[in-house]
Short mmCIF file of C-alpha atoms in Angstrom, two decimals:
data_model
loop_
_atom_site.label_atom_id
_atom_site.label_comp_id
_atom_site.label_asym_id
_atom_site.label_seq_id
_atom_site.Cartn_x
_atom_site.Cartn_y
_atom_site.Cartn_z
CA MET A 1121 160.03 -90.09 102.74
CA SER A 1122 159.51 -86.71 101.09
CA PHE A 1123 158.49 -83.45 102.75
CA ILE A 1124 157.39 -80.16 101.23
CA GLY A 1125 159.29 -77.17 102.55
CA PRO A 1126 160.27 -73.69 101.38
CA ASN A 1127 161.48 -73.31 97.81
CA PHE A 1128 165.28 -73.20 97.55
CA THR A 1129 168.06 -73.24 94.98
CA GLU A 1130 171.37 -75.02 95.61
CA SER A 1131 173.39 -72.56 97.68
CA SER A 1132 175.73 -72.39 100.65
CA GLU A 1133 172.85 -71.25 102.84
CA VAL A 1134 170.73 -74.32 102.07
CA PHE A 1135 173.43 -76.85 102.87
CA ARG A 1136 174.89 -75.01 105.84
CA ASN A 1137 171.91 -73.49 107.63
CA TYR A 1138 169.05 -75.99 107.26
CA ARG A 1139 168.96 -79.39 108.92
CA LEU A 1140 166.52 -82.26 108.49
CA ASN A 1141 166.67 -85.17 110.92
CA VAL A 1142 163.99 -87.81 111.35
CA THR A 1143 163.93 -89.90 114.51
CA PHE A 1144 162.59 -93.42 113.94
CA TYR A 1145 161.84 -95.53 116.98
CA ASN A 1146 160.17 -98.72 118.14
CA GLU A 1147 160.00 -100.50 121.50
CA LYS A 1148 163.76 -101.13 121.61
CA ASP A 1149 165.60 -98.94 119.11
CA THR A 1150 165.88 -95.26 118.28
CA LEU A 1151 167.62 -94.19 115.07
CA ILE A 1152 168.23 -90.57 114.08
CA VAL A 1153 168.49 -90.48 110.29
CA PRO A 1154 169.83 -87.35 108.55
CA GLY A 1155 167.86 -86.01 105.59
CA TYR A 1156 168.79 -83.83 102.64
CA PHE A 1157 167.61 -81.20 100.17
CA ALA A 1158 166.24 -82.98 97.08
CA ALA A 1159 165.34 -80.02 94.80
CA ASP A 1160 162.18 -81.08 92.90
CA GLY A 1161 162.31 -84.66 94.23
CA ASP A 1162 163.25 -86.13 90.84
CA ALA A 1163 166.51 -84.35 90.14
CA ALA A 1164 168.21 -87.45 88.75
CA ASN A 1165 165.89 -87.19 85.75
CA THR A 1166 165.18 -83.46 85.60
CA SER A 1167 168.63 -82.10 86.58
CA ALA A 1168 166.77 -79.66 88.84
CA ASN A 1169 168.86 -77.50 91.14
CA SER A 1170 165.90 -75.90 92.87
CA GLY A 1171 162.65 -76.97 94.47
CA ASN A 1172 160.88 -77.46 97.78
CA ILE A 1173 161.38 -81.18 98.45
CA TRP A 1174 163.39 -82.56 101.36
CA GLN A 1175 163.90 -86.30 101.72
CA VAL A 1176 165.09 -88.92 104.15
CA VAL A 1177 165.72 -92.57 103.33
CA PHE A 1178 165.18 -95.00 106.20
CA THR A 1179 166.23 -98.63 106.09
CA PRO A 1180 164.49 -100.38 109.01
CA THR A 1181 166.70 -102.63 111.10
CA LYS A 1182 163.84 -104.69 112.54
CA GLU A 1183 160.33 -105.70 111.59
CA GLY A 1184 157.30 -104.43 113.45
CA VAL A 1185 155.73 -101.03 114.11
CA TRP A 1186 157.98 -97.97 113.81
CA SER A 1187 157.09 -94.41 114.71
CA TYR A 1188 158.80 -91.26 113.55
CA LYS A 1189 159.15 -87.61 114.42
CA VAL A 1190 160.54 -84.97 112.08
CA SER A 1191 162.97 -82.21 113.04
CA PHE A 1192 163.43 -79.48 110.41
CA GLN A 1193 165.31 -76.46 111.72
CA TYR A 1194 167.16 -73.35 110.66
CA GLY A 1195 170.27 -71.72 112.15
CA LYS A 1196 173.73 -70.52 111.22
CA ASP A 1197 175.84 -73.56 110.22
CA LEU A 1198 173.20 -75.76 111.84
CA ALA A 1199 173.91 -78.67 109.48
CA ALA A 1200 177.26 -79.15 111.22
CA SER A 1201 175.71 -79.33 114.69
CA LEU A 1202 174.76 -82.48 116.57
CA ASP A 1203 172.75 -80.56 119.17
CA PRO A 1204 169.07 -81.49 118.58
CA ASN A 1205 167.87 -78.37 120.39
CA GLU A 1206 169.87 -75.88 118.38
CA GLY A 1207 168.05 -74.01 115.61
CA LYS A 1208 164.58 -72.66 114.96
CA PRO A 1209 161.81 -75.02 113.79
CA LEU A 1210 160.05 -74.34 110.50
CA ALA A 1211 157.73 -75.84 107.87
CA PHE A 1212 157.10 -79.53 108.56
CA ASP A 1213 159.06 -79.67 111.82
CA GLY A 1214 157.30 -81.83 114.41
CA GLU A 1215 155.44 -84.03 111.94
CA THR A 1216 154.84 -87.53 113.32
CA GLY A 1217 153.55 -90.85 112.11
CA ASN A 1218 154.00 -94.59 112.21
CA PHE A 1219 154.16 -97.55 109.86
CA GLU A 1220 154.62 -101.29 109.98
CA VAL A 1221 157.65 -103.09 108.60
CA ASN A 1222 157.66 -106.70 107.45
CA GLY A 1223 160.73 -108.91 107.75
CA ILE A 1224 163.49 -109.02 105.17
CA ASN A 1225 162.18 -110.26 101.85
CA PRO A 1226 164.29 -113.32 100.93
CA ASN A 1227 163.35 -112.70 97.31
CA ALA A 1228 164.72 -109.15 97.32
CA LYS A 1229 167.67 -108.37 95.09
CA GLY A 1230 171.26 -108.91 96.21
CA ALA A 1231 172.21 -107.34 99.52
CA TYR A 1232 168.62 -106.25 100.12
CA ALA A 1233 167.80 -109.89 100.93
CA LYS A 1234 170.57 -110.07 103.54
CA GLY A 1235 170.17 -107.04 105.81
CA LYS A 1236 172.76 -104.46 106.78
CA LEU A 1237 176.46 -105.26 106.37
CA ILE A 1238 178.04 -104.01 109.61
CA TYR A 1239 180.92 -104.45 112.02
CA VAL A 1240 179.96 -106.69 114.96
CA GLY A 1241 183.26 -107.01 116.81
CA GLN A 1242 184.76 -109.76 114.65
CA ARG A 1243 187.36 -109.93 111.87
CA TYR A 1244 184.62 -110.06 109.25
CA LEU A 1245 181.65 -107.85 108.53
CA GLN A 1246 178.26 -109.54 108.87
CA TYR A 1247 174.93 -109.24 107.09
CA THR A 1248 172.54 -108.82 110.00
CA GLY A 1249 169.53 -110.38 108.31
CA THR A 1250 171.05 -113.69 107.27
CA GLY A 1251 174.07 -113.87 109.56
CA GLU A 1252 176.36 -114.34 106.56
CA TRP A 1253 179.99 -113.28 107.05
CA LEU A 1254 181.62 -111.38 104.21
CA ILE A 1255 184.69 -112.45 102.31
CA LYS A 1256 185.12 -109.80 99.63
CA ALA A 1257 186.92 -109.58 96.30
CA GLY A 1258 186.56 -107.40 93.23
CA PRO A 1259 187.99 -104.45 91.33
CA GLY A 1260 190.13 -101.95 93.19
CA GLY A 1261 189.53 -99.48 90.40
CA PRO A 1262 189.20 -97.48 88.42
CA GLU A 1263 189.30 -95.32 91.54
CA ASN A 1264 187.58 -92.58 89.49
CA PHE A 1265 184.75 -94.95 88.55
CA PHE A 1266 182.33 -92.03 88.86
CA GLY A 1267 184.25 -89.77 86.49
CA TYR A 1268 181.54 -90.82 84.05
CA VAL A 1269 180.18 -88.84 81.14
CA ASP A 1270 176.47 -89.41 81.89
CA PHE A 1271 176.54 -87.85 85.37
CA ASP A 1272 175.45 -84.23 85.62
CA SER A 1273 178.14 -81.54 86.00
CA THR A 1274 180.93 -84.07 85.55
CA PHE A 1275 184.00 -82.94 83.67
CA ASN A 1276 187.75 -83.42 83.72
CA VAL A 1277 190.14 -80.81 85.06
CA SER A 1278 193.72 -80.77 83.82
CA GLY A 1279 196.67 -81.45 86.08
CA GLY A 1280 196.06 -85.05 87.09
CA ILE A 1281 197.54 -88.29 85.78
CA ASN A 1282 197.50 -88.74 82.01
CA ASP A 1283 194.05 -90.03 81.06
CA SER A 1284 194.27 -89.39 77.31
CA ALA A 1285 193.06 -92.93 76.65
CA LEU A 1286 189.60 -91.72 77.70
CA GLY A 1287 189.43 -89.27 74.81
CA PRO A 1288 189.46 -85.46 74.61
CA ASP A 1289 186.98 -84.97 77.47
CA GLY A 1290 188.93 -87.22 79.87
CA LEU A 1291 185.78 -88.97 81.09
CA HIS A 1292 184.77 -92.61 81.35
CA LYS A 1293 182.25 -93.92 78.78
CA TYR A 1294 182.37 -97.69 79.57
CA SER A 1295 181.14 -98.26 76.01
CA PRO A 1296 182.13 -101.96 75.96
CA HIS A 1297 179.59 -102.55 78.73
CA ILE A 1298 176.52 -101.12 77.02
CA GLN A 1299 175.91 -104.68 75.81
CA ASP A 1300 175.63 -105.79 79.45
CA TRP A 1301 172.73 -103.47 80.26
CA LYS A 1302 169.41 -105.34 80.37
CA GLU A 1303 165.82 -104.27 79.90
CA GLY A 1304 164.45 -103.18 83.25
CA ASP A 1305 167.82 -102.00 84.55
CA PRO A 1306 167.96 -98.42 85.84
CA VAL A 1307 168.67 -95.38 83.69
CA TRP A 1308 168.17 -91.66 84.15
CA LYS A 1309 167.13 -88.82 81.86
CA GLY A 1310 165.80 -91.25 79.28
CA ASP A 1311 168.64 -93.60 78.44
CA LYS A 1312 171.66 -92.29 80.33
CA GLY A 1313 173.67 -94.60 82.56
CA LYS A 1314 173.37 -97.77 80.51
CA ALA A 1315 177.11 -98.32 80.19
CA ILE A 1316 178.04 -97.90 83.87
CA VAL A 1317 175.04 -100.00 84.94
CA GLY A 1318 176.09 -102.61 82.39
CA SER A 1319 179.60 -102.71 83.86
CA ILE A 1320 178.10 -103.58 87.24
CA ASN A 1321 176.00 -106.30 85.65
CA TYR A 1322 179.12 -107.80 84.09
CA LEU A 1323 181.02 -107.83 87.39
CA ALA A 1324 178.08 -109.40 89.21
CA GLU A 1325 177.77 -112.09 86.55
CA LYS A 1326 181.47 -112.85 86.97
CA GLY A 1327 180.81 -113.51 90.65
CA VAL A 1328 182.80 -110.74 92.36
CA ASN A 1329 181.15 -108.90 95.24
CA SER A 1330 183.07 -105.67 95.88
CA LEU A 1331 183.96 -102.40 94.14
CA TYR A 1332 186.34 -99.66 95.32
CA LEU A 1333 185.91 -96.01 94.35
CA VAL A 1334 186.94 -92.54 95.47
CA VAL A 1335 184.06 -90.06 95.42
CA ASN A 1336 186.22 -86.94 95.58
CA ASN A 1337 189.41 -86.58 93.53
CA VAL A 1338 189.72 -82.79 93.44
CA ASN A 1339 193.46 -82.01 93.09
CA GLY A 1340 194.11 -85.75 92.78
CA ASP A 1341 194.84 -88.30 90.07
CA GLY A 1342 191.59 -88.24 88.10
CA ARG A 1343 190.17 -84.76 88.81
CA ASP A 1344 186.79 -85.75 87.43
CA CYS A 1345 184.67 -86.70 90.45
CA TRP A 1346 183.33 -84.62 93.35
CA PRO A 1347 179.95 -84.17 95.08
CA TRP A 1348 179.78 -80.40 94.68
CA ALA A 1349 178.17 -78.33 91.94
CA GLY A 1350 181.55 -77.15 90.68
CA TYR A 1351 185.21 -78.10 90.94
CA ASN A 1352 186.00 -75.14 93.19
CA ASP A 1353 182.83 -75.29 95.29
CA ARG A 1354 183.18 -76.58 98.83
CA ASP A 1355 179.70 -76.28 100.34
CA ILE A 1356 177.25 -76.28 97.42
CA TYR A 1357 176.24 -79.86 96.64
CA ASP A 1358 174.99 -81.03 93.25
CA VAL A 1359 171.61 -82.56 94.03
CA SER A 1360 170.99 -84.10 90.61
CA LYS A 1361 174.46 -85.62 90.31
CA LEU A 1362 174.22 -87.16 93.77
CA ALA A 1363 170.78 -88.57 92.94
CA GLN A 1364 172.29 -90.18 89.84
CA TRP A 1365 175.13 -91.60 91.91
CA ASN A 1366 172.53 -93.09 94.23
CA ILE A 1367 170.90 -94.93 91.33
CA VAL A 1368 174.21 -96.61 90.53
CA PHE A 1369 175.06 -97.36 94.16
CA LYS A 1370 171.68 -98.96 94.70
CA HIS A 1371 172.12 -101.09 91.59
CA MET A 1372 175.48 -102.28 92.90
CA ASN A 1373 173.88 -103.50 96.11
CA GLU A 1374 171.00 -105.07 94.20
CA LYS A 1375 173.57 -107.06 92.21
CA GLY A 1376 175.29 -108.22 95.40
CA ILE A 1377 178.26 -105.86 95.15
CA GLN A 1378 179.32 -104.12 98.37
CA LEU A 1379 180.81 -100.68 98.09
CA ASP A 1380 184.22 -99.55 99.34
CA PHE A 1381 183.34 -95.86 99.62
CA LEU A 1382 186.39 -93.58 99.93
CA PHE A 1383 185.69 -89.99 100.96
CA TRP A 1384 189.09 -88.62 99.93
CA GLU A 1385 192.35 -89.47 98.22
CA SER A 1386 195.92 -88.69 99.17
CA GLU A 1387 196.14 -85.30 97.51
CA ASN A 1388 192.98 -83.90 99.11
CA THR A 1389 192.56 -85.63 102.48
CA THR A 1390 192.97 -82.27 104.19
CA LEU A 1391 191.11 -80.22 101.57
CA LEU A 1392 188.43 -79.00 103.97
CA ASN A 1393 189.42 -77.21 107.19
CA ASN A 1394 193.05 -78.34 106.72
CA GLY A 1395 191.93 -81.82 107.75
CA ASN A 1396 190.38 -80.67 111.01
CA LEU A 1397 186.76 -81.39 111.86
CA GLY A 1398 185.41 -77.95 111.02
CA VAL A 1399 182.02 -76.87 109.72
CA GLU A 1400 182.63 -77.65 106.04
CA ARG A 1401 184.08 -81.06 106.81
CA LYS A 1402 181.17 -82.01 109.08
CA ILE A 1403 178.66 -80.95 106.43
CA TYR A 1404 180.56 -82.94 103.79
CA TYR A 1405 180.23 -86.14 105.80
CA ARG A 1406 176.63 -85.40 106.72
CA GLU A 1407 175.56 -84.83 103.10
CA LEU A 1408 177.15 -88.04 101.86
CA LEU A 1409 175.87 -90.18 104.73
CA ALA A 1410 172.37 -88.70 104.43
CA ARG A 1411 172.20 -89.61 100.74
CA PHE A 1412 173.97 -92.98 100.76
CA GLY A 1413 173.89 -94.32 104.32
CA HIS A 1414 170.66 -96.18 103.58
CA LEU A 1415 172.57 -98.67 101.41
CA PRO A 1416 172.78 -102.09 103.06
CA ALA A 1417 176.26 -103.00 101.80
CA ILE A 1418 178.62 -100.05 102.12
CA ARG A 1419 181.70 -99.30 104.21
CA TRP A 1420 183.23 -95.91 104.88
CA ASN A 1421 186.93 -95.53 104.08
CA ILE A 1422 188.24 -92.13 105.18
CA SER A 1423 190.87 -91.80 102.48
CA GLU A 1424 193.18 -93.44 100.01
CA GLU A 1425 196.78 -92.97 101.26
CA PRO A 1426 195.68 -90.40 103.85
CA THR A 1427 197.76 -87.31 104.48
CA ALA A 1428 195.77 -86.31 107.56
CA THR A 1429 197.18 -87.08 110.99
CA PRO A 1430 195.88 -90.09 112.96
CA GLU A 1431 194.22 -87.63 115.35
CA GLN A 1432 192.38 -85.97 112.47
CA ILE A 1433 191.34 -89.35 111.09
CA LEU A 1434 189.98 -90.41 114.47
CA ALA A 1435 187.99 -87.19 114.75
CA ASP A 1436 186.43 -87.93 111.35
CA VAL A 1437 185.75 -91.54 112.33
CA ASP A 1438 184.05 -90.53 115.57
CA PHE A 1439 181.88 -87.95 113.82
CA ILE A 1440 180.84 -90.39 111.09
CA SER A 1441 179.96 -92.99 113.72
CA ARG A 1442 177.73 -90.47 115.50
CA ILE A 1443 175.74 -89.50 112.40
CA ASP A 1444 175.49 -92.96 110.80
CA PRO A 1445 172.49 -94.61 112.48
CA TYR A 1446 173.23 -98.03 110.98
CA GLY A 1447 176.74 -98.78 112.22
CA HIS A 1448 178.47 -99.28 108.88
CA ALA A 1449 182.15 -100.14 109.23
CA VAL A 1450 184.63 -97.25 109.23
CA GLY A 1451 188.31 -97.68 108.40
CA VAL A 1452 191.14 -96.23 106.35
CA HIS A 1453 193.63 -97.08 103.61
CA CYS A 1454 197.37 -96.45 104.16
CA GLY A 1455 200.67 -95.55 102.54
CA TYR A 1456 202.51 -98.11 100.46
CA THR A 1457 205.48 -98.91 102.73
CA VAL A 1458 205.85 -100.87 105.95
CA GLU A 1459 207.16 -97.69 107.57
CA ARG A 1460 204.03 -95.77 106.67
CA ARG A 1461 201.77 -98.53 107.97
CA ASP A 1462 203.78 -98.57 111.19
CA ASN A 1463 203.34 -94.82 111.56
CA GLU A 1464 199.71 -94.53 110.48
CA TYR A 1465 197.92 -97.49 112.06
CA PRO A 1466 199.22 -97.82 115.67
CA PRO A 1467 197.47 -94.64 116.95
CA LEU A 1468 194.19 -96.10 115.66
CA LEU A 1469 194.49 -99.42 117.51
CA GLY A 1470 191.92 -100.05 120.21
CA LYS A 1471 189.77 -97.05 119.30
CA GLU A 1472 186.06 -97.69 119.81
CA ASN A 1473 184.74 -96.47 116.46
CA PHE A 1474 187.62 -97.49 114.19
CA ASP A 1475 186.83 -100.85 112.63
CA GLY A 1476 189.40 -101.75 110.02
CA ALA A 1477 192.65 -101.45 108.11
CA PHE A 1478 191.85 -101.46 104.40
CA MET A 1479 195.48 -101.70 103.44
CA GLN A 1480 197.76 -100.90 100.58
CA CYS A 1481 200.41 -103.62 100.65
CA HIS A 1482 202.84 -104.66 97.93
CA GLU A 1483 204.92 -107.28 99.69
CA ASN A 1484 204.49 -110.11 102.21
CA LEU A 1485 200.70 -109.79 102.16
CA HIS A 1486 200.11 -112.89 104.27
CA ASP A 1487 202.44 -111.82 107.07
CA GLU A 1488 201.28 -108.19 107.03
CA VAL A 1489 197.62 -109.16 107.35
CA LYS A 1490 198.48 -111.51 110.23
CA ARG A 1491 200.54 -108.79 111.89
CA TRP A 1492 197.75 -106.21 111.95
CA LEU A 1493 195.12 -108.73 112.96
CA GLN A 1494 197.29 -109.74 115.90
CA LYS A 1495 198.01 -106.13 116.86
CA SER A 1496 194.35 -105.21 116.75
CA GLU A 1497 193.29 -108.22 118.81
CA LYS A 1498 195.90 -107.40 121.45
CA SER A 1499 194.57 -103.83 121.58
CA GLY A 1500 191.13 -105.11 122.60
CA LYS A 1501 189.37 -104.15 119.36
CA LYS A 1502 189.51 -106.71 116.54
CA TRP A 1503 189.93 -105.12 113.14
CA VAL A 1504 188.63 -106.11 109.77
CA VAL A 1505 191.77 -106.25 107.61
CA SER A 1506 191.76 -106.35 103.81
CA VAL A 1507 194.28 -105.63 101.07
CA ASP A 1508 192.69 -103.08 98.76
CA GLU A 1509 195.76 -102.22 96.70
CA SER A 1510 198.74 -104.32 95.63
CA LEU A 1511 201.26 -103.75 92.82
CA PRO A 1512 202.12 -104.59 90.11
CA ASN A 1513 198.89 -105.70 88.50
CA HIS A 1514 199.07 -106.23 84.76
CA PRO A 1515 195.98 -107.81 83.14
CA ALA A 1516 198.05 -110.94 82.53
CA ASP A 1517 199.06 -111.35 86.19
CA ILE A 1518 196.40 -113.97 86.86
CA GLU A 1519 198.57 -116.15 89.07
CA LYS A 1520 199.52 -113.15 91.23
CA VAL A 1521 195.90 -112.25 91.93
CA ARG A 1522 195.00 -115.83 92.77
CA ARG A 1523 198.00 -116.26 95.06
CA GLU A 1524 197.51 -112.96 96.86
CA PHE A 1525 193.81 -113.51 97.46
CA TRP A 1526 194.54 -116.82 99.19
CA GLU A 1527 197.50 -115.35 101.09
CA VAL A 1528 195.17 -112.72 102.52
CA VAL A 1529 192.20 -114.90 103.44
CA THR A 1530 194.26 -117.70 104.99
CA ALA A 1531 195.90 -115.08 107.19
CA GLY A 1532 192.42 -114.23 108.48
CA GLY A 1533 191.93 -111.22 106.24
CA GLU A 1534 188.50 -110.42 104.84
CA GLY A 1535 189.46 -110.00 101.21
CA TYR A 1536 191.36 -108.49 98.33
CA ASP A 1537 190.68 -105.83 95.72
CA VAL A 1538 192.43 -105.94 92.35
CA TYR A 1539 194.25 -102.66 91.80
CA PHE A 1540 194.68 -101.83 88.11
CA GLY A 1541 197.96 -99.93 88.47
CA TYR A 1542 199.85 -97.93 85.89
CA GLY A 1543 202.02 -99.00 82.98
CA THR A 1544 199.75 -102.02 82.61
CA GLY A 1545 198.21 -101.14 79.26
CA THR A 1546 194.89 -100.32 80.94
CA CYS A 1547 195.82 -97.97 83.77
CA ASP A 1548 193.67 -97.39 86.81
CA ILE A 1549 191.94 -94.10 86.03
CA ALA A 1550 191.58 -94.79 82.29
CA ASN A 1551 190.23 -98.34 82.35
CA GLU A 1552 187.00 -98.65 80.35
CA ASP A 1553 186.43 -102.38 80.10
CA PHE A 1554 186.44 -104.81 83.03
CA ARG A 1555 186.69 -107.70 80.55
CA ASN A 1556 190.41 -107.03 80.18
CA ARG A 1557 190.76 -108.78 83.54
CA ASP A 1558 188.07 -111.38 82.94
CA LYS A 1559 190.15 -114.35 84.10
CA LYS A 1560 191.05 -112.57 87.32
CA TRP A 1561 187.40 -112.17 88.23
CA SER A 1562 186.85 -115.88 87.52
CA GLN A 1563 189.72 -116.82 89.84
CA LEU A 1564 188.40 -114.63 92.63
CA ALA A 1565 184.88 -115.96 92.20
CA ILE A 1566 186.14 -119.48 92.91
CA GLY A 1567 187.30 -118.33 96.33
CA LEU A 1568 184.13 -116.36 97.04
CA ASP A 1569 181.93 -119.32 96.15
CA PHE A 1570 183.99 -121.54 98.44
CA PHE A 1571 183.59 -119.22 101.44
CA ASN A 1572 179.87 -118.90 100.79
CA ASN A 1573 179.55 -122.57 101.69
CA THR A 1574 177.14 -122.40 104.63
CA GLU A 1575 179.09 -124.79 106.86
CA LEU A 1576 182.35 -122.92 106.30
CA ASN A 1577 180.86 -119.42 106.38
CA GLN A 1578 179.29 -119.97 109.79
CA LEU A 1579 182.66 -120.92 111.26
CA LEU A 1580 184.62 -117.96 109.86
CA PRO A 1581 184.68 -115.79 113.02
CA TYR A 1582 185.97 -118.78 114.99
CA MET A 1583 188.77 -119.58 112.52
CA LYS A 1584 192.27 -118.13 112.82
CA ASN A 1585 195.62 -118.51 111.17
CA TYR A 1586 197.53 -121.67 112.13
CA ASP A 1587 200.40 -121.88 109.65
CA ASP A 1588 202.47 -123.85 112.16
CA LEU A 1589 200.13 -126.85 111.82
CA GLY A 1590 201.04 -127.74 108.25
CA THR A 1591 202.94 -127.20 105.05
CA GLY A 1592 200.92 -124.27 103.69
CA TYR A 1593 199.06 -121.16 104.75
CA ILE A 1594 196.28 -122.35 107.06
CA LEU A 1595 193.02 -120.82 108.27
CA ALA A 1596 191.46 -123.16 110.79
CA LYS A 1597 189.26 -123.94 113.71
CA PRO A 1598 191.37 -126.83 114.98
CA GLY A 1599 189.50 -130.07 115.31
CA GLU A 1600 186.70 -128.99 112.99
CA MET A 1601 187.94 -127.35 109.82
CA TYR A 1602 191.17 -126.39 108.06
CA VAL A 1603 191.62 -124.41 104.85
CA MET A 1604 195.19 -124.73 103.56
CA TYR A 1605 196.66 -122.90 100.57
CA THR A 1606 199.68 -124.76 99.22
CA THR A 1607 202.09 -124.67 96.31
CA LEU A 1608 203.86 -127.89 97.34
CA ASP A 1609 203.59 -131.38 95.88
CA LYS A 1610 203.63 -133.08 99.28
CA ASN A 1611 201.57 -131.76 102.18
CA THR A 1612 200.94 -132.67 105.80
CA ILE A 1613 198.82 -131.31 108.62
CA ASP A 1614 199.09 -131.83 112.36
CA LEU A 1615 195.93 -133.44 113.77
CA THR A 1616 197.67 -134.80 116.86
CA ASP A 1617 195.19 -133.32 119.34
CA PHE A 1618 192.10 -134.76 117.64
CA THR A 1619 191.31 -138.43 117.18
CA GLN A 1620 188.28 -138.27 114.88
CA GLU A 1621 188.20 -138.96 111.15
CA PHE A 1622 188.55 -136.03 108.76
CA GLU A 1623 187.52 -135.71 105.14
CA ILE A 1624 189.85 -134.20 102.55
CA ASP A 1625 188.73 -132.18 99.53
CA TRP A 1626 190.84 -130.24 97.06
CA LEU A 1627 189.57 -126.96 95.66
CA ASP A 1628 190.73 -126.36 92.10
CA ILE A 1629 191.51 -122.66 92.34
CA ASN A 1630 192.92 -122.52 88.80
CA ASN A 1631 189.75 -123.66 87.08
CA GLU A 1632 186.07 -123.78 87.93
CA SER A 1633 186.06 -127.50 88.68
CA GLY A 1634 184.92 -127.14 92.27
CA LEU A 1635 185.88 -129.58 95.02
CA LEU A 1636 187.75 -132.69 93.90
CA LYS A 1637 189.17 -135.78 95.56
CA GLY A 1638 192.88 -136.51 95.74
CA SER A 1639 194.70 -139.78 96.35
CA ILE A 1640 193.62 -139.81 100.02
CA GLU A 1641 189.97 -139.05 100.78
CA LYS A 1642 189.90 -139.52 104.56
CA VAL A 1643 192.44 -139.45 107.39
CA MET A 1644 192.40 -140.28 111.08
CA GLY A 1645 193.51 -137.69 113.59
CA GLY A 1646 195.88 -138.25 116.48
CA GLN A 1647 198.98 -137.71 114.36
CA ILE A 1648 200.64 -135.61 111.69
CA VAL A 1649 198.92 -136.89 108.56
CA ASP A 1650 199.94 -137.06 104.93
CA LEU A 1651 197.31 -135.39 102.74
CA GLY A 1652 198.26 -137.40 99.67
CA ASN A 1653 198.50 -136.22 96.10
CA ALA A 1654 196.36 -133.51 94.55
CA PRO A 1655 193.82 -134.55 91.89
CA SER A 1656 196.18 -133.30 89.16
CA THR A 1657 199.38 -131.37 88.65
CA LYS A 1658 198.72 -127.67 89.18
CA THR A 1659 200.85 -124.85 90.56
CA ASP A 1660 198.70 -124.36 93.65
CA TRP A 1661 195.68 -125.78 95.44
CA VAL A 1662 193.47 -125.21 98.45
CA VAL A 1663 193.03 -128.27 100.64
CA TRP A 1664 189.87 -128.40 102.75
CA ILE A 1665 190.17 -130.73 105.74
CA HIS A 1666 186.91 -130.96 107.65
CA TYR A 1667 185.29 -133.08 110.34
#
């Protein structure tokens, strides 16, 4: 929705002192959606930094008749306030209306056919429209994915990690992916954006469903991505650049790729207000949620390797939860050692608005995921736990990626992002071509396809880790379904408590051969059973035992 207001130019006053909220309501629900200054309303294509258009993007959560009422007010630092009565009304304040919403279009693109991806109290996020539970996997980099040459006011500042492989300007071009752009795909300003859009097409075609990026790396590794008009600005937002980002984010969701959206990285977690929830920090979160919170498949990650205190992180989490009308999941990354995890995560356990540990973990992934799932469940608030960064990760480490993905998901974790690392030939911030890890995406897609099986997907929130029942890593709902990752030649599983007959399938996780039969196709419960021989000699398999 667009509204015509006073004419403004990007300035501190605009982003600090004016606030647009639109309240949408029906018989049962009321959602307050933050709006934003949109310059001329087409800034992605015009690069305008001035105009009189204000916008709000509403994604209905239910079909039927919705009504709305607009609040547009002025006051000192009003954008940081949650008080609806603070400020003086002006222009289109008080405008009302209504409209009718049809149900989710099953023919819509990607996530738009599934509904919102949100936290619902389980170990997995759920698409509210279809009920599908998410197992995620995809690139954990480049973390500076948006340090891209075609975005307005995007440039590289010296002092970060060596990114000379990107050329003299230090920016991503993604030239190898221009070939993946297709007619009808989005662009801006004529033909800009083809390469980054093409890279998303490639990843979607490979079958991965997640992408991790940091939207602010001021003072960090890349130093080429921030939402402001300039590198040293802190409260003047670049309207055209953010509109161009939105085009790419929307295309990700349309291609079925959910977004791991990191607000900060280690070096700048406390950049605004020394990490405290002051005016500038509140406005920062408000601006980004107003512009991107409409996306169906996005999660908020406070920071990569956060340097803020747990108390500061919780303050951010609580504020984000109050201004996000849709209930997207909110969590945080962590330091790379067990000691840092043990210092950073415990104060967050059991907190109402904190939904997940999106971990960095380089050792014992299976046990660490189990440990934090167990801790969170004991605290009374189940977490979503993923491994978003694991080292080392050379392009040739195909077996490592396959093994670690299955270690995570059989522990009950929701997924695994492939971190690109450094000293790998194609380092994280300088990677230009996702094809250099083509086989890794294929391996991950095998697992994602498996968990998209309707019968299995519906049981996911009822399945837990039961390694003690067999010879591998086991995710199971005992008596109904068991998913066992094994590297052994001989395997057994304990079905003593269940007398029915079970079927055995072997998932070829090395190749795209799907489900195969081994030497034993069915077994009777009531005992510890031998699962027989795998269909062929491979280093590892997933055995699916189901009733």
